[in-house]
Amino acid sequence: MSSEEMLYAKGSKIWIPHAEEVWESATLLESYCKGACFLKLQTETGALTEIKLKKDGSDLPPLRNPAILVGQNDLTTLSYLHEPGVLYNLRVRFCERQIIYTYCGIILVAINPYADLPLYGPNIIRAYRGHAMGDLEPHIFALSEEAYTKLERENCNLSIIVSGESGAGKTVSAKYAMRYFAAVGGSESETQVERKVLASSPIMEAFGNAKTTRNDNSSRFGKFTKLLFTNKMGVMYLQGATMHTYLLEKSRVVYQAQGERNYHIFYQLCAARAKYPELVLEHQDSYQFLNMGGASDIERVSDADQFNETVQAMTVLGFSIQQIADIVKILAGILHLGNIEVSKKYKDGSDEEDTESCDIFQNDLHLQVTGDLLKINADDLRRWLLMRKIESVNEYVLIPNNIEMAMAARDALAKHIYAKLFQYIVGVLNKSLYNGSKQCSFIGVLDIYGFETFEVNSFEQFCINYANEKLQQQFNQHVFKLEQEEYLKEGITWTMIDFYDNQPCIDLIESRLGVLDLLDEECRMPKGNDENWAGKLVEKCSKYPHFEKPRFGTTSFFIKHFSDTVEYDVNGFLEKNRDTVSKELTNVMAQSNMLLCKQVMILEEVDTLSTDANKSTTTLGGRVVISANRKQQLNETRRRVVPSKQHKKTVGSQFQESLASLISTLHATTPHYVRCIKPNDDKIAFKWETAKIIQQLRACGVLETVRISAAGFPSRWLYPDFYMRYQLLAHRNQIDKNDMKQSCRNIVLKWIQDEDKYRFGNTQIFFRAGQVAYLEQVRANLRKKYITIVQSVVRRFIKRRRYLKLQAIVHGLQRYARGYMARMRAQKLREVRAALILSKYARGWLCRRRYLRLCHSVAGIQQYARGKLARNRFIAMRDHFRAVQIQRFVRGVLARRAYQKRRRSIIICQAAVRRFLARRQFKRMKAEAKTISHMENKYMGLENKIISMQQRIDELNRDNSNLKHKTSEISVLKMKLEMKKNLEQEFKTIKAACLDKDKLIEALNKQLESERDEKMQLLEENGHSQEAWAQQKQQWGMENEELRKQVDSMIEMAKNAEGNEREREERMLAEIDNKELNEAYQRAIKDKEVIENENYTLKEELSRFQQQHNGISAYDMRHTRSASNASSQNEDDVGYGSARNTLDINRSSDLMNKNDSFFDSTSIVVKLRSILEEEKQKHKSLLEQYMKLASRNKPTEDSFRTTCRTAGGGA
């Protein structure tokens, strides 16, 4: 049996193509036989199908990996390295296990989860610190730790290349890598250097990122950040950083597609416009440069908060307050520049439109604001937007711009200003991040755009895809080199691996008479255009196999890139490559009175990476780099001169040189690769779209890495691991535990006959693709055979033991069942006898209960029947009464209705008579109106109206003459307006004089403060008098205590008298009848309440008197019970002056004669009142003394003003 027949046996899992899911899993229903033309299989959905095969079996469907290998953290460890195996492994890890990182050899594949995961905290950083790559789960920190460890160990330069399409998470991955380096290169608590490195991210995101249809935070430029380290006592410390940018998308400043935004900083500035009123900003939808995409907001993102974070980061990185203010003004100036309205212009003396020119209103608000913000001459800006200058040898000519050309000049200026500002900000960041000290090595983090293809692809996509071609070539060479190094280290023979080389595609782009060369040549032509360039491409580049011309039309061309064939639209290529802006407009900006604007406009385009490479020596990280490309660059640098206007570098040539310097830097470093994958376009967490992901895997080189690995020996096993898993495949005499290497050789030689399928290395065994799966299948078959034998013996033992156990159980059950049945028969006999007795008594009880229930029912029925009859009689009587009432009311209604009818008829008759008399009167008046006297009276009124209208016309003529006189006075008023402007200047001088006066007022305030100190001394003297007053108050308190004791004793005596009185009343009331007894008792209760209220009021007056004395020395006034809030006091009995609370109480004359003790209590109350009056007199005298002291220390108006002014200054 061949290996194919063994692997493609019945029940094996395979992959078949699928229209939507790309690949679908299926199960073989029949074993494969060599030479078969069909394979019957069943898909996971249950569908039966057949696939055609070639007779040689070369197109057999790919096999699924064994279950033990599914979900591996390294794709290269899979037994079957093919596209569906890689895709399924990533899907299991991402969707089922929610793991976003996976290794693919030297590549870290990162899938964007579109969710916040707790994977990047300080604890995670500490967990990965010091562990080799592969010890823990794949992570961006593991890759960063590998790079940092290599930096410490070998002291060499390294790089981390992060790539992927927009929205895949490149910026986030690069940010976390730099965070890890900042943490391990310094300390977990950020130092100044680490803070600056991390603070650069929000600034670059604000000025270089924008929302696209694929990503809310898409980087619209490439960035290579070099983190500089220095060696201190064997430990690498982060010393600083430098940043290099590539190909900023300037066209986004003036144009955004539907659903996209401009750069974040513009929207952040509009959200924070309240902080900068001098910018005259409005809502972001009011600006033409910001409202094109119709998506001005991002969900769950606050532009105002992002702006605060950006300003804070700029402060950390050394931007001064003035620099930040100037940068904000330049950004606002760009927005106002975009709102300058270019209108039509008409020929002089006619309404005909002048198509060769245009106009901008001089009083255009945005034009004036732009001039004020950028501190430039608004008239010069308007002039050169409307005109262009063409220079010749000895003269120049001014030519007007039409509307399209003026708007293009405006947009070009906006793009130029923003690009220069971005370059300036990057320069400031580099100065702040790099302190100039000598560094030992660096780790570069490259965050660059991935391969892009859209419905319409222009110059930006061409440059991006060109950069990806160069990076893919560097990646392929590096992967191939690592494979060769691995084979050499293990000491095995190897043959050249064939891999895809994209050098022909790169030659098509950058060689002589290639795409870029022809583009630059066409840009130098005076009348070059896109169509001519497209024709030259078809003529010169058709010899390249990677170039295709379109079937129809000449406005596009095709290039076969390594990942896909892309169609480029030539419209706009020349304009974007020239990147021309009017020299006169740049001069206007360079003459600005704003220092920052002037500095920004004179910046030159400098390739900072090439500059750094030229400064450094050829020895990088302890290794000598010799490169022909490098030598060529040095020669070009020597020949390079400052470009003139005629030989200004194009964008394509600048990008080509920057890219060459970047590739040269990457070749001189040890690269690590991060490939970011975007799982879906809907930005839904952990949603998997197979077609989109497989396209990205092909584009970013993951599948190419898998293919290169599969072309060699992708499956590698250490000898101990291989021995532990596959030792059962060899006979016992072939196994030597002391020599695992020879044992592994015996196992492999026994089962794999083809020597080309494996190699024995020094520490590992190398297998071709599929061989490990073959060994797994053999191992599974042997295990199945041995397990079947073991199962048969075990099953016999289990069945016999079960039989013996069942036999013993059955005997026991029979014994217990017979005893149980005998007991049940005896129990049944006892129960029958007992049932007869119970039934006898039960029948008697049921009969008695039935009889009693029947009697109760009959009595109830009679009761309800009698009630029903009585209710019926009542209802009949009630209905008769109501019928009589209804008849009475109906007769009344009928009588009133007849009366109303007769009354209505009489009114109608009267109306008819009156109408007849009115008509006769009308006819008589109509005849009189036709007489001559009546007409004269009518026309007399018309003559009066004509005279009044003539007078009105005269008045209007006089008003018109007055208005003409006032128009002549307008010029005089204009002169007065100029005089008012001069008065405004004088007002400013007066304002300065006011400032001097304010300083004088401050001096006077200080003098008032000294006077306030004197006042404080007087207050201290008042404090001493208050202490004396407190002592006097304490003495009065003691006297009040004595008075309170006397009052308590009097109250006790009154209570005793009341007790004696009650005894007398009881004896006396016994002789009176019940009515008089109750009245006397009520009067006694009222007398008692009156006495208690008087005593309680006396106590309250004494306590209130004491609290009033306390209130003189302290302002803590406590709540006291008074006549308005006393809960136990009657509303009628309030105050001592009330007659109801004194001696005039309505009592019975008999009781007054008999109760002598009551008069004793009344006399006591009189005495208490006299004492209270004396206390009131004392209280009055104390209040007078207090008022004298208060008036003596009363603050004057001057001191009050000083105090208020001091309080205002403190606030």
PDB file of C-alpha atoms in Angstrom, residues 207-326:
ATOM      1  CA  PHE A 207      -1.535  65.066  12.195  1.00  0.00           C
ATOM      2  CA  GLY A 208      -1.039  61.924  10.071  1.00  0.00           C
ATOM      3  CA  ASN A 209      -4.082  59.703  10.641  1.00  0.00           C
ATOM      4  CA  ALA A 210      -7.585  59.997   9.248  1.00  0.00           C
ATOM      5  CA  LYS A 211     -10.829  58.074   9.024  1.00  0.00           C
ATOM      6  CA  THR A 212     -11.262  55.996   5.856  1.00  0.00           C
ATOM      7  CA  THR A 213     -13.966  53.613   4.729  1.00  0.00           C
ATOM      8  CA  ARG A 214     -11.880  50.736   6.100  1.00  0.00           C
ATOM      9  CA  ASN A 215     -10.456  52.198   9.300  1.00  0.00           C
ATOM     10  CA  ASP A 216     -11.401  54.960  11.740  1.00  0.00           C
ATOM     11  CA  ASN A 217      -7.733  55.673  12.531  1.00  0.00           C
ATOM     12  CA  SER A 218      -5.838  54.947   9.326  1.00  0.00           C
ATOM     13  CA  SER A 219      -2.204  56.079   9.031  1.00  0.00           C
ATOM     14  CA  ARG A 220      -1.861  58.073   5.835  1.00  0.00           C
ATOM     15  CA  PHE A 221       1.942  58.038   5.866  1.00  0.00           C
ATOM     16  CA  GLY A 222       4.782  55.599   6.456  1.00  0.00           C
ATOM     17  CA  LYS A 223       6.816  55.890   9.636  1.00  0.00           C
ATOM     18  CA  PHE A 224      10.168  54.424  10.625  1.00  0.00           C
ATOM     19  CA  THR A 225      10.968  55.084  14.292  1.00  0.00           C
ATOM     20  CA  LYS A 226      14.512  54.380  15.475  1.00  0.00           C
ATOM     21  CA  LEU A 227      14.689  53.764  19.213  1.00  0.00           C
ATOM     22  CA  LEU A 228      18.264  54.565  20.230  1.00  0.00           C
ATOM     23  CA  PHE A 229      19.868  52.542  23.027  1.00  0.00           C
ATOM     24  CA  THR A 230      23.114  52.961  24.901  1.00  0.00           C
ATOM     25  CA  ASN A 231      25.053  50.311  26.759  1.00  0.00           C
ATOM     26  CA  LYS A 232      25.520  51.037  30.459  1.00  0.00           C
ATOM     27  CA  MET A 233      27.226  48.292  32.434  1.00  0.00           C
ATOM     28  CA  GLY A 234      25.965  45.592  30.092  1.00  0.00           C
ATOM     29  CA  VAL A 235      22.355  46.826  30.128  1.00  0.00           C
ATOM     30  CA  MET A 236      20.739  48.594  27.191  1.00  0.00           C
ATOM     31  CA  TYR A 237      18.997  51.829  28.192  1.00  0.00           C
ATOM     32  CA  LEU A 238      16.703  53.831  25.963  1.00  0.00           C
ATOM     33  CA  GLN A 239      18.597  56.997  25.086  1.00  0.00           C
ATOM     34  CA  GLY A 240      16.277  58.650  22.615  1.00  0.00           C
ATOM     35  CA  ALA A 241      14.558  58.184  19.280  1.00  0.00           C
ATOM     36  CA  THR A 242      14.341  59.552  15.761  1.00  0.00           C
ATOM     37  CA  MET A 243      11.406  59.427  13.386  1.00  0.00           C
ATOM     38  CA  HIS A 244      11.370  59.261   9.585  1.00  0.00           C
ATOM     39  CA  THR A 245       8.199  59.630   7.532  1.00  0.00           C
ATOM     40  CA  TYR A 246       7.297  58.650   3.988  1.00  0.00           C
ATOM     41  CA  LEU A 247       4.716  59.798   1.447  1.00  0.00           C
ATOM     42  CA  LEU A 248       2.207  61.816   3.436  1.00  0.00           C
ATOM     43  CA  GLU A 249      -1.162  61.758   1.634  1.00  0.00           C
ATOM     44  CA  LYS A 250      -1.378  65.501   0.962  1.00  0.00           C
ATOM     45  CA  SER A 251      -4.385  65.213  -1.325  1.00  0.00           C
ATOM     46  CA  ARG A 252      -6.537  64.288   1.694  1.00  0.00           C
ATOM     47  CA  VAL A 253      -6.206  67.883   2.942  1.00  0.00           C
ATOM     48  CA  VAL A 254      -8.356  69.165   0.066  1.00  0.00           C
ATOM     49  CA  TYR A 255     -10.393  66.087  -0.918  1.00  0.00           C
ATOM     50  CA  GLN A 256     -12.014  63.152   0.910  1.00  0.00           C
ATOM     51  CA  ALA A 257     -14.102  60.378  -0.559  1.00  0.00           C
ATOM     52  CA  GLN A 258     -17.609  59.660   0.686  1.00  0.00           C
ATOM     53  CA  GLY A 259     -17.571  58.255   4.215  1.00  0.00           C
ATOM     54  CA  GLU A 260     -14.028  59.495   4.962  1.00  0.00           C
ATOM     55  CA  ARG A 261     -12.565  62.371   6.986  1.00  0.00           C
ATOM     56  CA  ASN A 262      -9.677  64.766   6.752  1.00  0.00           C
ATOM     57  CA  TYR A 263      -6.813  64.493   9.229  1.00  0.00           C
ATOM     58  CA  HIS A 264      -7.946  64.223  12.858  1.00  0.00           C
ATOM     59  CA  ILE A 265      -6.281  67.470  13.978  1.00  0.00           C
ATOM     60  CA  PHE A 266      -8.728  69.631  11.997  1.00  0.00           C
ATOM     61  CA  TYR A 267     -11.788  68.097  13.678  1.00  0.00           C
ATOM     62  CA  GLN A 268     -10.084  68.225  17.072  1.00  0.00           C
ATOM     63  CA  LEU A 269      -9.410  71.928  16.573  1.00  0.00           C
ATOM     64  CA  CYS A 270     -13.039  72.630  15.599  1.00  0.00           C
ATOM     65  CA  ALA A 271     -14.244  70.740  18.673  1.00  0.00           C
ATOM     66  CA  ALA A 272     -12.007  72.921  20.881  1.00  0.00           C
ATOM     67  CA  ARG A 273     -12.808  76.195  19.096  1.00  0.00           C
ATOM     68  CA  ALA A 274     -14.138  77.725  22.320  1.00  0.00           C
ATOM     69  CA  LYS A 275     -10.574  77.811  23.681  1.00  0.00           C
ATOM     70  CA  TYR A 276      -9.354  79.825  20.690  1.00  0.00           C
ATOM     71  CA  PRO A 277     -11.911  82.532  19.853  1.00  0.00           C
ATOM     72  CA  GLU A 278      -9.285  84.443  17.883  1.00  0.00           C
ATOM     73  CA  LEU A 279      -9.346  81.703  15.218  1.00  0.00           C
ATOM     74  CA  VAL A 280     -12.956  82.588  14.235  1.00  0.00           C
ATOM     75  CA  LEU A 281     -13.780  78.880  13.821  1.00  0.00           C
ATOM     76  CA  GLU A 282     -17.236  77.401  13.421  1.00  0.00           C
ATOM     77  CA  HIS A 283     -18.618  73.871  13.342  1.00  0.00           C
ATOM     78  CA  GLN A 284     -16.590  71.456  11.260  1.00  0.00           C
ATOM     79  CA  ASP A 285     -19.403  71.015   8.726  1.00  0.00           C
ATOM     80  CA  SER A 286     -18.985  74.696   7.757  1.00  0.00           C
ATOM     81  CA  TYR A 287     -15.624  74.097   6.025  1.00  0.00           C
ATOM     82  CA  GLN A 288     -15.232  72.778   2.517  1.00  0.00           C
ATOM     83  CA  PHE A 289     -12.082  70.822   3.381  1.00  0.00           C
ATOM     84  CA  LEU A 290     -13.931  68.940   6.174  1.00  0.00           C
ATOM     85  CA  ASN A 291     -17.472  68.243   4.937  1.00  0.00           C
ATOM     86  CA  MET A 292     -16.797  66.412   1.669  1.00  0.00           C
ATOM     87  CA  GLY A 293     -16.967  62.900   3.111  1.00  0.00           C
ATOM     88  CA  GLY A 294     -20.148  63.450   5.092  1.00  0.00           C
ATOM     89  CA  ALA A 295     -18.709  61.530   8.074  1.00  0.00           C
ATOM     90  CA  SER A 296     -17.448  64.260  10.388  1.00  0.00           C
ATOM     91  CA  ASP A 297     -17.799  62.211  13.605  1.00  0.00           C
ATOM     92  CA  ILE A 298     -16.352  58.919  14.810  1.00  0.00           C
ATOM     93  CA  GLU A 299     -18.358  56.703  17.126  1.00  0.00           C
ATOM     94  CA  ARG A 300     -17.198  56.556  20.751  1.00  0.00           C
ATOM     95  CA  VAL A 301     -14.442  59.139  20.082  1.00  0.00           C
ATOM     96  CA  SER A 302     -14.458  62.665  21.504  1.00  0.00           C
ATOM     97  CA  ASP A 303     -12.479  65.076  19.331  1.00  0.00           C
ATOM     98  CA  ALA A 304     -12.301  67.591  22.193  1.00  0.00           C
ATOM     99  CA  ASP A 305     -10.680  65.026  24.520  1.00  0.00           C
ATOM    100  CA  GLN A 306      -8.326  63.932  21.747  1.00  0.00           C
ATOM    101  CA  PHE A 307      -7.277  67.549  21.220  1.00  0.00           C
ATOM    102  CA  ASN A 308      -6.460  67.946  24.919  1.00  0.00           C
ATOM    103  CA  GLU A 309      -4.357  64.769  24.727  1.00  0.00           C
ATOM    104  CA  THR A 310      -2.562  66.061  21.626  1.00  0.00           C
ATOM    105  CA  VAL A 311      -1.756  69.429  23.248  1.00  0.00           C
ATOM    106  CA  GLN A 312      -0.548  67.676  26.388  1.00  0.00           C
ATOM    107  CA  ALA A 313       1.722  65.400  24.337  1.00  0.00           C
ATOM    108  CA  MET A 314       3.122  68.418  22.450  1.00  0.00           C
ATOM    109  CA  THR A 315       3.888  70.069  25.782  1.00  0.00           C
ATOM    110  CA  VAL A 316       5.727  66.944  26.932  1.00  0.00           C
ATOM    111  CA  LEU A 317       7.789  66.911  23.732  1.00  0.00           C
ATOM    112  CA  GLY A 318       9.028  70.462  24.127  1.00  0.00           C
ATOM    113  CA  PHE A 319       6.596  72.541  22.076  1.00  0.00           C
ATOM    114  CA  SER A 320       6.290  75.967  23.645  1.00  0.00           C
ATOM    115  CA  ILE A 321       2.935  77.638  24.218  1.00  0.00           C
ATOM    116  CA  GLN A 322       3.692  80.111  21.435  1.00  0.00           C
ATOM    117  CA  GLN A 323       4.586  77.298  19.021  1.00  0.00           C
ATOM    118  CA  ILE A 324       1.350  75.466  19.788  1.00  0.00           C
ATOM    119  CA  ALA A 325      -0.629  78.683  19.302  1.00  0.00           C
ATOM    120  CA  ASP A 326       1.089  79.341  15.943  1.00  0.00           C
TER     121      ASP A 326
END
